[in-house]
Coordinates of N, CA and C in Angstrom, one line a residue:
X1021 N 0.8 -1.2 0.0 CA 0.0 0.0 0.0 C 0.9 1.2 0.0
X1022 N 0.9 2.1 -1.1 CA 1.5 3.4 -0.9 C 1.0 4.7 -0.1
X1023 N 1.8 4.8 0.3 CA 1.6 6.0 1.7 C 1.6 7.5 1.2
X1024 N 0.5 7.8 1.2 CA 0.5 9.5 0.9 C 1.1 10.2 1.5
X1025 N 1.9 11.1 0.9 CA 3.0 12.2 1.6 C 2.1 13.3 1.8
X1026 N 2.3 14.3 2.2 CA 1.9 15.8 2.3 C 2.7 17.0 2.5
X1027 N 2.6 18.1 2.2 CA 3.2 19.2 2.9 C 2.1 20.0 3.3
X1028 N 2.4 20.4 5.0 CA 1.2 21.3 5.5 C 1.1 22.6 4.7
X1029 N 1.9 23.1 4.4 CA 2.0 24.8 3.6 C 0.9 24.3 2.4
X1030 N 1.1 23.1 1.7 CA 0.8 23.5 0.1 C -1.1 22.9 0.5
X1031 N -0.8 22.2 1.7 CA -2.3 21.3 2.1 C -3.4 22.4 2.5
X1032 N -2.8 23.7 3.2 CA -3.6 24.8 3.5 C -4.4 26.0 2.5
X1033 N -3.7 25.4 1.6 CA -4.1 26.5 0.3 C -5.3 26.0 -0.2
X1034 N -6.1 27.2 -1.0 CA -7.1 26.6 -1.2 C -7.2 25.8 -2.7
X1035 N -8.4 25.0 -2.6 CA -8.4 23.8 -3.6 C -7.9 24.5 -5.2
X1036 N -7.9 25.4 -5.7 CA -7.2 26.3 -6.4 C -6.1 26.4 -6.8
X1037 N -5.4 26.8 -5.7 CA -4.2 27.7 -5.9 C -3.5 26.3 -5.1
X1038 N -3.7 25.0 -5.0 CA -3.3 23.8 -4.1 C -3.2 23.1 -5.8
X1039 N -4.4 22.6 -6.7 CA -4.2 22.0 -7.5 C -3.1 22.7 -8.8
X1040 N -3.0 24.1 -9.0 CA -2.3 24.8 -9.3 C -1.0 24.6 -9.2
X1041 N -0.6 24.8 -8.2 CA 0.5 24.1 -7.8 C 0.8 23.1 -7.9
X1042 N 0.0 21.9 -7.9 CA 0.9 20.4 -7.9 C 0.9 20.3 -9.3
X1043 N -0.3 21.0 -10.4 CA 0.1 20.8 -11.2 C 1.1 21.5 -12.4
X1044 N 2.0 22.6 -12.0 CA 3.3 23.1 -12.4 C 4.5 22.2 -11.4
X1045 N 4.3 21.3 -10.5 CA 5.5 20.7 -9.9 C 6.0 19.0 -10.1
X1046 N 6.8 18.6 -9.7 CA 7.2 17.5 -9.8 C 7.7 16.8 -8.7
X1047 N 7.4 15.4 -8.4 CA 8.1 15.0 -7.1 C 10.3 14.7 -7.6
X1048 N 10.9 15.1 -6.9 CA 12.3 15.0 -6.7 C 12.4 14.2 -5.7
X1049 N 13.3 13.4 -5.8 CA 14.5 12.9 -5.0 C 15.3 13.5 -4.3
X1050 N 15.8 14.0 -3.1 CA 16.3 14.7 -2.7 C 17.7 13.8 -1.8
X1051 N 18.9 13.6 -2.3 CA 19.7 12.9 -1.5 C 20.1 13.6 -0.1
X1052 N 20.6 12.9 1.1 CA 21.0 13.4 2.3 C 21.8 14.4 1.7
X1053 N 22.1 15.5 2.5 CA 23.4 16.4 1.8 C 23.6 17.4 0.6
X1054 N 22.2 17.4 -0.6 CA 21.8 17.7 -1.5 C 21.5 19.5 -1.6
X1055 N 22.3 20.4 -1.9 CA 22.9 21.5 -1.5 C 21.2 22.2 -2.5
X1056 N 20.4 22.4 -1.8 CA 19.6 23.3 -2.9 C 19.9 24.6 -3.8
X1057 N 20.9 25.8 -3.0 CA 21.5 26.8 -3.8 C 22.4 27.3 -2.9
X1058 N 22.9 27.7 -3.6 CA 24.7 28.4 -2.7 C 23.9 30.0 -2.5
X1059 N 24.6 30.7 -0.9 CA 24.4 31.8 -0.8 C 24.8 32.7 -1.9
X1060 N 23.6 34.0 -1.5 CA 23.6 34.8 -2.4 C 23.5 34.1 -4.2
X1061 N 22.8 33.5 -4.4 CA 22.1 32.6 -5.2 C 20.5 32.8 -5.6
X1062 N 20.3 33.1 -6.7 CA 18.5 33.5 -6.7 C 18.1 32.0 -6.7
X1063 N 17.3 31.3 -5.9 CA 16.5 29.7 -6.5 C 16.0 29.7 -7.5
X1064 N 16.2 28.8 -8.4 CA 15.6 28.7 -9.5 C 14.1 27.6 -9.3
X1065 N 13.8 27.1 -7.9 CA 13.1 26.5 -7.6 C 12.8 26.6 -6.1
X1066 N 11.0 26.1 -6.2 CA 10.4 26.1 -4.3 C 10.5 24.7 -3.7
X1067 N 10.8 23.9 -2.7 CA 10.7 22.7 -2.5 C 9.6 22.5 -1.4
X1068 N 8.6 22.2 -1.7 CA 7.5 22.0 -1.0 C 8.0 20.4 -0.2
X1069 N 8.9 20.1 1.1 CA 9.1 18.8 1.3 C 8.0 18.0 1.8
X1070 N 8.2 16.9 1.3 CA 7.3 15.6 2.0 C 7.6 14.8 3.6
X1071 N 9.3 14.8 3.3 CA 9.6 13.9 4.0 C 11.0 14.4 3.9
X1072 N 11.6 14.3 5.0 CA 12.6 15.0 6.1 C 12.6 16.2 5.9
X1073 N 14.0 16.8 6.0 CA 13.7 18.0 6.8 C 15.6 18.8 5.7
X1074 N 15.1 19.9 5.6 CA 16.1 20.7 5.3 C 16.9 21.9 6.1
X1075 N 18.1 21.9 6.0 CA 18.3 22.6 7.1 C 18.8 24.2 6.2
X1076 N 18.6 25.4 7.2 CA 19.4 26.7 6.3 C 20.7 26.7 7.3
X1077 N 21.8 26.9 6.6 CA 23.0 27.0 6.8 C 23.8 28.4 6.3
X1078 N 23.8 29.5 7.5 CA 24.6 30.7 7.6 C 26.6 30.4 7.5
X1079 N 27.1 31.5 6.5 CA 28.2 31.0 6.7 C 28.6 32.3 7.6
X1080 N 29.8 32.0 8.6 CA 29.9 33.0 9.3 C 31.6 33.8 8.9
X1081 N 31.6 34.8 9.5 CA 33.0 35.7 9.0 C 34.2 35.0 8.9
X1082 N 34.4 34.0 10.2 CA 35.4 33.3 10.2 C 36.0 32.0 9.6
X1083 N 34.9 31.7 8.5 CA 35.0 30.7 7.5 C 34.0 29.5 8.0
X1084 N 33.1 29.6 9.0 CA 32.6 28.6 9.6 C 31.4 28.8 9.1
X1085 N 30.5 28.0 10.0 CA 29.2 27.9 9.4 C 28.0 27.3 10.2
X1086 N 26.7 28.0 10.4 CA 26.4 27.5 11.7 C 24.6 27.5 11.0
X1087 N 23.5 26.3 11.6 CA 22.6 26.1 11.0 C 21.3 27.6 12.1
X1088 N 20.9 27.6 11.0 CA 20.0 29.1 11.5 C 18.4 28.3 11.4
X1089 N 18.7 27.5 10.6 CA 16.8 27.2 10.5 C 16.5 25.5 10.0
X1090 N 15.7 24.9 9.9 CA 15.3 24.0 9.5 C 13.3 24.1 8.8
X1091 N 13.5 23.4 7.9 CA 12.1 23.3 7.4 C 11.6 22.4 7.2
X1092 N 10.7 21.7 7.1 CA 10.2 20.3 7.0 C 8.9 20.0 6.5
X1093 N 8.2 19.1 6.6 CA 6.8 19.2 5.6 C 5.7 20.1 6.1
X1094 N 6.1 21.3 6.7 CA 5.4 22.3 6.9 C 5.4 23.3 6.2
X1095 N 6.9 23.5 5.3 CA 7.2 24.3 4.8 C 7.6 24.4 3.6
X1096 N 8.2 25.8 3.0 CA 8.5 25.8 1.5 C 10.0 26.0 2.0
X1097 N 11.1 25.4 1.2 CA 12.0 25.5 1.1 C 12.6 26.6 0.1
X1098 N 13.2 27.7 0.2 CA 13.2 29.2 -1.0 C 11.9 30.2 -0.8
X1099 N 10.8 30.1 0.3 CA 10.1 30.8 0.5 C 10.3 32.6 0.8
X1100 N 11.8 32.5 1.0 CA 12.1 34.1 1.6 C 12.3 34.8 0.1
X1101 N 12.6 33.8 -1.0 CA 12.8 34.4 -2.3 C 11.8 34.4 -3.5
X1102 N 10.4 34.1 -2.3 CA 10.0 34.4 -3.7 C 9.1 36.0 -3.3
X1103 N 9.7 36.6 -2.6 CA 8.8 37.8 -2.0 C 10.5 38.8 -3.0
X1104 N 11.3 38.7 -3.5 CA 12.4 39.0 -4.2 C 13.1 39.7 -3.6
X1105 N 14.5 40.4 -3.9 CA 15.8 40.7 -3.7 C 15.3 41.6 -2.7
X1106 N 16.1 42.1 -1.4 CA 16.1 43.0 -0.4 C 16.6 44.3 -1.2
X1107 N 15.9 45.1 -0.6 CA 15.9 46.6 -1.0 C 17.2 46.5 -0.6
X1108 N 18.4 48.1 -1.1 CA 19.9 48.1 -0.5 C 19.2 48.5 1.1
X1109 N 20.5 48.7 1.6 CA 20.4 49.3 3.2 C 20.8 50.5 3.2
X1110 N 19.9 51.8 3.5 CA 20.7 53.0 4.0 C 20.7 53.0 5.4
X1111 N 21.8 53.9 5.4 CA 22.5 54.4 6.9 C 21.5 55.6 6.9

């Protein structure tokens, strides 16, 4: 028996803008470790996950790198980009 996956984000939408969606997407394979885009990178894609979990990964001044977030089948993975590029910053 095959087990229906979900994501809560795309399950909340309405029947609409839900079937809309599944039908411009595709299910992916996603291996452990599978880098979705390198900082400062526009996504060329949303990852609505089913099943595990993605982490966001800050790199820090000193060459290191420290995890700031995780998302999981709640979420859209590239969600902060599709609202697009941050205004500059003034002083």
């Amino acid at each position: 028996m095959q087990t229906l996956r979900h994501n809560r984000l795309l399950d909340s939408l309405s029947h609409g803008c839900h079937e809309a969606l599944v039908a411009a997407s595709r299910d992916v394979d996603l291996p452990v470790r599978t880098q979705l885009y390198l900082p400062e990178e526009m996504p060329q894609y949303g990852y609505f996950l089913t099943t595990g979990i993605a982490s966001i990964v800050a790199s820090l001044d000193d060459g290191g790198t420290a995890e700031v977030g995780v998302i999981g089948s709640e979420g859209l993975v590239g969600a902060f980009h599709i609202l697009g590029p941050l205004p500059p910053l003034t002083e």
